[in-house]
mmCIF file of C-alpha atoms in Angstrom:
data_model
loop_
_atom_site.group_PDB
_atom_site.id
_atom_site.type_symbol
_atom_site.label_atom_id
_atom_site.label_comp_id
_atom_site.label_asym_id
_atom_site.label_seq_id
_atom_site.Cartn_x
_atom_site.Cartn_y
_atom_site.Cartn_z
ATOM 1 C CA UNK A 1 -30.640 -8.339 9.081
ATOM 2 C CA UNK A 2 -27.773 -6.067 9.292
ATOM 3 C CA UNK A 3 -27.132 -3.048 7.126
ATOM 4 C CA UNK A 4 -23.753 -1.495 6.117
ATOM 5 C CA UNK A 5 -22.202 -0.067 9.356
ATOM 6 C CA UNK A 6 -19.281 2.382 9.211
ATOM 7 C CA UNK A 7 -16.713 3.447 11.460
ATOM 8 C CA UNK A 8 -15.463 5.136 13.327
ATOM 9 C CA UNK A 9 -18.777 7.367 13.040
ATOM 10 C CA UNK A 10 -17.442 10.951 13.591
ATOM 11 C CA UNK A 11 -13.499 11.595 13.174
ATOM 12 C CA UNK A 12 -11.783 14.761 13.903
ATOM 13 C CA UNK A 13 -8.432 15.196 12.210
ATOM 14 C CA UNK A 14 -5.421 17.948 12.167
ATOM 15 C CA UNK A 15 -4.697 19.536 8.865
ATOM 16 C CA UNK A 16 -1.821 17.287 7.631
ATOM 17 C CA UNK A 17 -2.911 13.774 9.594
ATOM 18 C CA UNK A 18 -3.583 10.341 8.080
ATOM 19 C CA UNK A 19 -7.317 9.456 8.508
ATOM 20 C CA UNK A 20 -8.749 5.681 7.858
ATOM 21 C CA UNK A 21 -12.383 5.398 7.864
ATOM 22 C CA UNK A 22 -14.066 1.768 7.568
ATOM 23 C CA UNK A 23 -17.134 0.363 5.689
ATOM 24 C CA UNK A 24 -18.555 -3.205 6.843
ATOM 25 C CA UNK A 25 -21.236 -4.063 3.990
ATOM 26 C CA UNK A 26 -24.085 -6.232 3.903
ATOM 27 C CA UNK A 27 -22.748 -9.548 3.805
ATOM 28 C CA UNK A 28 -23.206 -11.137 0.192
ATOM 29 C CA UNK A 29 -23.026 -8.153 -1.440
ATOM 30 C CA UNK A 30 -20.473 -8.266 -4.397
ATOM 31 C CA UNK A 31 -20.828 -4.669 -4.948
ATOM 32 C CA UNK A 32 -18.882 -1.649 -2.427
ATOM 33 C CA UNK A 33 -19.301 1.986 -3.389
ATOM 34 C CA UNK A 34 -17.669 5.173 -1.594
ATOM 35 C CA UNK A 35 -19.503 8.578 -1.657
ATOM 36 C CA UNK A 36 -18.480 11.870 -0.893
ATOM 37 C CA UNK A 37 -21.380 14.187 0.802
ATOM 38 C CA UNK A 38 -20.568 17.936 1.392
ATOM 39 C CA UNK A 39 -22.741 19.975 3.719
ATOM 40 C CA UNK A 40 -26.236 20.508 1.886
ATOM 41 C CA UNK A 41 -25.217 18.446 -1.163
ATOM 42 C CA UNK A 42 -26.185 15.510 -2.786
ATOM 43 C CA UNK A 43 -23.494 12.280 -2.533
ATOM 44 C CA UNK A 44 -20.862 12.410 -5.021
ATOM 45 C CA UNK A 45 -19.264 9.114 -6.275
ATOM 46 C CA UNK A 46 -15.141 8.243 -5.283
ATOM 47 C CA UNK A 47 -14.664 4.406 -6.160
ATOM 48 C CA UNK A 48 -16.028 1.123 -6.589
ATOM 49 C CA UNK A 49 -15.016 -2.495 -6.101
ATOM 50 C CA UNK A 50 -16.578 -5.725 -7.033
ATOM 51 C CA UNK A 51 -15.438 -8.512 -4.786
ATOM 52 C CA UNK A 52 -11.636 -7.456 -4.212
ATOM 53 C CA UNK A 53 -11.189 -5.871 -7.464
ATOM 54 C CA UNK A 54 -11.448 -1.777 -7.467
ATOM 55 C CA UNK A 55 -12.902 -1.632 -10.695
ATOM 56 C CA UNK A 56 -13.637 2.336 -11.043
ATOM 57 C CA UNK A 57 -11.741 4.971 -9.210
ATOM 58 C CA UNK A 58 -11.926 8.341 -11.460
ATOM 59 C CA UNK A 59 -14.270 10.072 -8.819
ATOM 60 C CA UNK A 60 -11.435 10.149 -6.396
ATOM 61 C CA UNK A 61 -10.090 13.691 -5.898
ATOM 62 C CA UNK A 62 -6.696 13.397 -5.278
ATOM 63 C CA UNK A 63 -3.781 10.656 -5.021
ATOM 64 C CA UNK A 64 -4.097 11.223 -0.950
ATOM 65 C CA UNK A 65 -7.500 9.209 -1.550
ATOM 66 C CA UNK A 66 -6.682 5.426 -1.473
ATOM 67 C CA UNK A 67 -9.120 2.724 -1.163
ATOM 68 C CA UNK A 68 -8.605 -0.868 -0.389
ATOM 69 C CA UNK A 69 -11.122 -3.932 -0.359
ATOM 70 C CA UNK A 70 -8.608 -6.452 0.306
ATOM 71 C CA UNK A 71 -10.804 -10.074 1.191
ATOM 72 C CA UNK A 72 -13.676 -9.030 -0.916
ATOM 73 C CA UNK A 73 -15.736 -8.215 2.078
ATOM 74 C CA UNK A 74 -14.607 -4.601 5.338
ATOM 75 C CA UNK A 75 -13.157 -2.177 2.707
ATOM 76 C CA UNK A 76 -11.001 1.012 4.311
ATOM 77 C CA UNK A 77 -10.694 4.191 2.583
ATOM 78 C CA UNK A 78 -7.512 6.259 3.697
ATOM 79 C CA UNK A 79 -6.709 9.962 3.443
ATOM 80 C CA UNK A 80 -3.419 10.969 3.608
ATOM 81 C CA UNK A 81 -2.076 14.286 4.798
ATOM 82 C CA UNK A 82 -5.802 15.571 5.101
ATOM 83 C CA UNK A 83 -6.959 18.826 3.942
ATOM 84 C CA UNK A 84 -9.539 20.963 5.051
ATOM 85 C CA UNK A 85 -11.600 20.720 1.870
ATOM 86 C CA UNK A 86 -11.428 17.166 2.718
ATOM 87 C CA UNK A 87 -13.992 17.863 5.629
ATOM 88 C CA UNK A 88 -17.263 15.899 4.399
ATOM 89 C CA UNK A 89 -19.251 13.077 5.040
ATOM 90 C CA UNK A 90 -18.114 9.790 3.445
ATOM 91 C CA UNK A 91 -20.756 6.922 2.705
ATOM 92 C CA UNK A 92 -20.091 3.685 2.026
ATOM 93 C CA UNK A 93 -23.226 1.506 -0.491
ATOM 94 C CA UNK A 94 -23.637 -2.285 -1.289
ATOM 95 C CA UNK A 95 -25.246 -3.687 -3.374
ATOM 96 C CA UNK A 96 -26.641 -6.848 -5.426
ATOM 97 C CA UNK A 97 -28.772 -4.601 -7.401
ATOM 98 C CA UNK A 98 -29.574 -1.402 -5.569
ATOM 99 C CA UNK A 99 -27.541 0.425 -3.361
ATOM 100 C CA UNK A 100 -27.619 0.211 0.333
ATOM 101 C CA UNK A 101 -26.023 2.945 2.671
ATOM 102 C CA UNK A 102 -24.206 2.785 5.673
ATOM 103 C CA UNK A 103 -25.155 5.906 8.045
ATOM 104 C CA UNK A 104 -21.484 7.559 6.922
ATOM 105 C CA UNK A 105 -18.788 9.348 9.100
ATOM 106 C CA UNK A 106 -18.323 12.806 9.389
ATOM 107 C CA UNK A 107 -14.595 13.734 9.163
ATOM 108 C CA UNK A 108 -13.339 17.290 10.142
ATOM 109 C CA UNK A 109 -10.267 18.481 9.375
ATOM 110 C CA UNK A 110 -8.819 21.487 11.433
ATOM 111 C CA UNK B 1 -21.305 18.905 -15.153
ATOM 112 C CA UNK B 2 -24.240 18.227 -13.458
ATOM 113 C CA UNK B 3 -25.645 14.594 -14.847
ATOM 114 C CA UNK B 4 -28.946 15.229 -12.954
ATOM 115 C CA UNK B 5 -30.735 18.052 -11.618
ATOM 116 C CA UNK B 6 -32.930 18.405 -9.374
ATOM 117 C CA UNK B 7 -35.855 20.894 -8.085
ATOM 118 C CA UNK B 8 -36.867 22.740 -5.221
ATOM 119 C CA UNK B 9 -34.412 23.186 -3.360
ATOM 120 C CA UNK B 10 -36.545 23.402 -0.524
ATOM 121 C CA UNK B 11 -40.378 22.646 -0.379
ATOM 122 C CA UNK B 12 -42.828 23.299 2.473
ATOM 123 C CA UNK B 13 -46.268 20.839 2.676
ATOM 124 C CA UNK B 14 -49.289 21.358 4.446
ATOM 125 C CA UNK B 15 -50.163 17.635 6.763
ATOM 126 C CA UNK B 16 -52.046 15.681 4.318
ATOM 127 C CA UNK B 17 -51.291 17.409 0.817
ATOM 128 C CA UNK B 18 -48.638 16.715 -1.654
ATOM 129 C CA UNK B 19 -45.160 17.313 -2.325
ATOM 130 C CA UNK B 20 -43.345 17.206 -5.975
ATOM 131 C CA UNK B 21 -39.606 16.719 -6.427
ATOM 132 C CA UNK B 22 -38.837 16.942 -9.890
ATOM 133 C CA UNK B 23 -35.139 15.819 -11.879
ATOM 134 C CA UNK B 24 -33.744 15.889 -14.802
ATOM 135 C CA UNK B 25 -31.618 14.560 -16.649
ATOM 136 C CA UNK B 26 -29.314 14.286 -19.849
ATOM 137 C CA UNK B 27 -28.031 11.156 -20.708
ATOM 138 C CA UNK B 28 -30.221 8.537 -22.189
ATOM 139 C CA UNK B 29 -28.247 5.916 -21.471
ATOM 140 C CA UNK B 30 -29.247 6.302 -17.843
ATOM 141 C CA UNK B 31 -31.946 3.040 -17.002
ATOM 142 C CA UNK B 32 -32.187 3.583 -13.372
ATOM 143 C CA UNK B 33 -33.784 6.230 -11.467
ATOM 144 C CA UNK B 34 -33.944 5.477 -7.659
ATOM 145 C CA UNK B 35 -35.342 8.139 -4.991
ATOM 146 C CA UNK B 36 -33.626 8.645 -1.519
ATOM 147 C CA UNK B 37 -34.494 9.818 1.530
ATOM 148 C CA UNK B 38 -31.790 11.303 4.032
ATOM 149 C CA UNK B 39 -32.737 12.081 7.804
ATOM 150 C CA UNK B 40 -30.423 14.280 9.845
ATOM 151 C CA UNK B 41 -27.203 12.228 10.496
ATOM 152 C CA UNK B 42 -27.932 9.379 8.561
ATOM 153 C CA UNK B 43 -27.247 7.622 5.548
ATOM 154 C CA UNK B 44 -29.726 7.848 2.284
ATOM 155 C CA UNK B 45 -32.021 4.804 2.486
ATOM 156 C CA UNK B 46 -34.263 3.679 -0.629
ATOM 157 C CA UNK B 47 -37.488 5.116 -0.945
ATOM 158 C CA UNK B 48 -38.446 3.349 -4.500
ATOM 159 C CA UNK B 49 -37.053 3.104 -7.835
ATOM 160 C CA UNK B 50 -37.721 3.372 -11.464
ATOM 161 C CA UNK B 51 -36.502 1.882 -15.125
ATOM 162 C CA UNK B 52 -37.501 3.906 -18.183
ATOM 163 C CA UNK B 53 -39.682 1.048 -19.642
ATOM 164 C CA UNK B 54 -42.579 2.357 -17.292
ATOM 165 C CA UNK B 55 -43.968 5.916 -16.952
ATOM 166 C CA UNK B 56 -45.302 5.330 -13.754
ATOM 167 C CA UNK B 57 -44.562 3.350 -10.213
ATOM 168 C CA UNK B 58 -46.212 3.390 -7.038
ATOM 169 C CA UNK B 59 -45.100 2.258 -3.667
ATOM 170 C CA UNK B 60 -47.838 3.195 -0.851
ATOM 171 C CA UNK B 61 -48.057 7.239 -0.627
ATOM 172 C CA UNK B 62 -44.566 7.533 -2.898
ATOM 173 C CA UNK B 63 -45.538 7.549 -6.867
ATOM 174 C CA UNK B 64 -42.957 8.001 -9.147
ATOM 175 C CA UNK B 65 -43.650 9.309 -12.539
ATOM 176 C CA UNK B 66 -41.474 8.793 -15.559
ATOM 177 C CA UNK B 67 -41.495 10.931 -18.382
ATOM 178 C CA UNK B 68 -38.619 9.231 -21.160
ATOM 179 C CA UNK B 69 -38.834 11.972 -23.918
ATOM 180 C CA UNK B 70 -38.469 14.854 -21.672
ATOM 181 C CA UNK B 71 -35.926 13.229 -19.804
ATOM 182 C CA UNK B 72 -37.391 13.906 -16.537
ATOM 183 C CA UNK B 73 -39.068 11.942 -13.238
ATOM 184 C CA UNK B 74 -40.150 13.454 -10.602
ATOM 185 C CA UNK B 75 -41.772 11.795 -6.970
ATOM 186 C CA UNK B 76 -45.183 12.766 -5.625
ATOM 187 C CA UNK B 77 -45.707 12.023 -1.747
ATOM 188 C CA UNK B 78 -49.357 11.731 -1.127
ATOM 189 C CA UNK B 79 -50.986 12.567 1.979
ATOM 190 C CA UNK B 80 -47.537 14.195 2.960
ATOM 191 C CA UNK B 81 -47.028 13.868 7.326
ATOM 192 C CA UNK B 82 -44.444 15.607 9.232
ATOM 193 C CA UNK B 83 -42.762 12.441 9.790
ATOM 194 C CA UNK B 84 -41.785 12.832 5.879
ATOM 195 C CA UNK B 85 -40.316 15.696 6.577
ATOM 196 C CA UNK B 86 -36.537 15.199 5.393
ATOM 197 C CA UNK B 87 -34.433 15.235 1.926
ATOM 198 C CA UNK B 88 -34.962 13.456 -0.792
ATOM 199 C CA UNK B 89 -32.425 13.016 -3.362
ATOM 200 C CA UNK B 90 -32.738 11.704 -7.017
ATOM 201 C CA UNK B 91 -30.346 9.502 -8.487
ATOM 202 C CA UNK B 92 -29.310 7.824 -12.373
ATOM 203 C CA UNK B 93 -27.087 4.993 -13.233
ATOM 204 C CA UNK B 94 -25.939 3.074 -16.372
ATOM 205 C CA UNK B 95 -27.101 0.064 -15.049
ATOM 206 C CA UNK B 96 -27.896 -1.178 -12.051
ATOM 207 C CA UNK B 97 -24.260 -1.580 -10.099
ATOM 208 C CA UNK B 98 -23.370 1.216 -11.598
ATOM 209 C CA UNK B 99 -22.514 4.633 -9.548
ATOM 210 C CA UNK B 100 -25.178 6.640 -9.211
ATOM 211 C CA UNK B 101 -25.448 10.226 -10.419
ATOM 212 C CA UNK B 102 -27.416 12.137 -7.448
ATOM 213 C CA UNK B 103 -29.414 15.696 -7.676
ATOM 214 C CA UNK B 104 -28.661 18.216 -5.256
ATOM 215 C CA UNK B 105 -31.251 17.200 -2.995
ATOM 216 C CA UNK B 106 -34.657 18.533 -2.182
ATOM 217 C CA UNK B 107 -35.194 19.380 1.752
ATOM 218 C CA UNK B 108 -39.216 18.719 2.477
ATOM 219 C CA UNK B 109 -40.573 20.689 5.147
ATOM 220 C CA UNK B 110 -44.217 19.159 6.083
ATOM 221 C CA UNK B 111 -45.708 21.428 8.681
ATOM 222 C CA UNK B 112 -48.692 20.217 10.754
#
């Protein structure tokens, strides 16, 4: 069956632009996590939803960092005015018990 | 603050021995302990995974061993191949759907 996809898969942004970056999970799966990966580091957690409701979001580094998960199912995470220590890869898990990744997107921020 | 950590930082495997990652960890309220594995542009997928009510688990070549008082696991790949070659990160949670806590990650090197 089909895994978590994410898109878009690489995104290149200007210092200063809005980025949106999309997570499609397995279908089913009640559970949506974001990660943060910097270069040579392990995944670090941002925010979780189950079903619609964002039920944890202390991991996110800044108010710029907004995630939605609006019909239970795609969830978006946004970036505003994007920073160069933003530059990262960003995973998106689901789960029903373990966590499932999607492959991630690379965002860098000039 | 670090909630698990993780060692080598790098490891390189002769074909056909065996490679140790070790973690550990401080809070014993963790009760799961799953092992990734991260290729080059991808995402970490599931290798196998571990409650604290066992010491040991094996899954083919991939045996993780549990060690509750010393707060530490650690996964042994036996008869290591170069298509193992990649890095493995160890993870805690809570409770399953729970975040996961990751190490630092361990990049295996298994030269032929």
């Amino acid at each position: 069956g089909a895994g978590v996809s994410q898109s878009p898969r690489y995104k290149v942004a200007k210092r200063g632009q809005d980025v949106a970056l999309r997570c499609d999970p397995i279908s089913g799966h009640v559970s949506l996590f974001w990660y943060q990966q910097a270069l040579g580091q392990g995944p670090e957690f941002l925010t979780y939803f189950q079903n619609e409701a964002q039920l944890d979001k202390s991991g996110l580094p800044s108010d710029r960092f907004f995630a939605e998960r609006p019909e239970g199912s795609v969830s978006t995470l946004k970036i505003q005015r994007t920073q160069q220590e933003d530059s990262a890869v960003y995973l998106c898990a689901s789960s029903l018990e373990t966590q499932y990744f999607g492959p991630g997107t690379r965002l860098l921020v000039l | 603050q670090q909630q698990v950590k993780q060692s080598p930082q790098s490891l390189i495997v002769q074909k056909g021995g065996i490679s140790i990652i070790n973690c550990a960890y401080e809070n014993t309220a963790f009760d799961y302990f799953p092992w990734y594995q991260q290729f080059p542009g991808k995402g970490p997928a599931l290798l196998i995974a571990i409650r604290p009510d066992v010491s040991e688990k094996k899954e083919g070549r991939f045996t993780i061993s549990f060690n509750k008082s010393a707060k530490q696991f650690s996964l042994h790949i036996m008869d290591s191949q170069p298509g193992d070659s990649a890095t493995y990160f160890c993870a805690a949670s809570l409770r399953t759907g729970n975040q996961f806590y990751f190490g630092t990650g361990t990049s295996l090197t298994v030269i032929p």
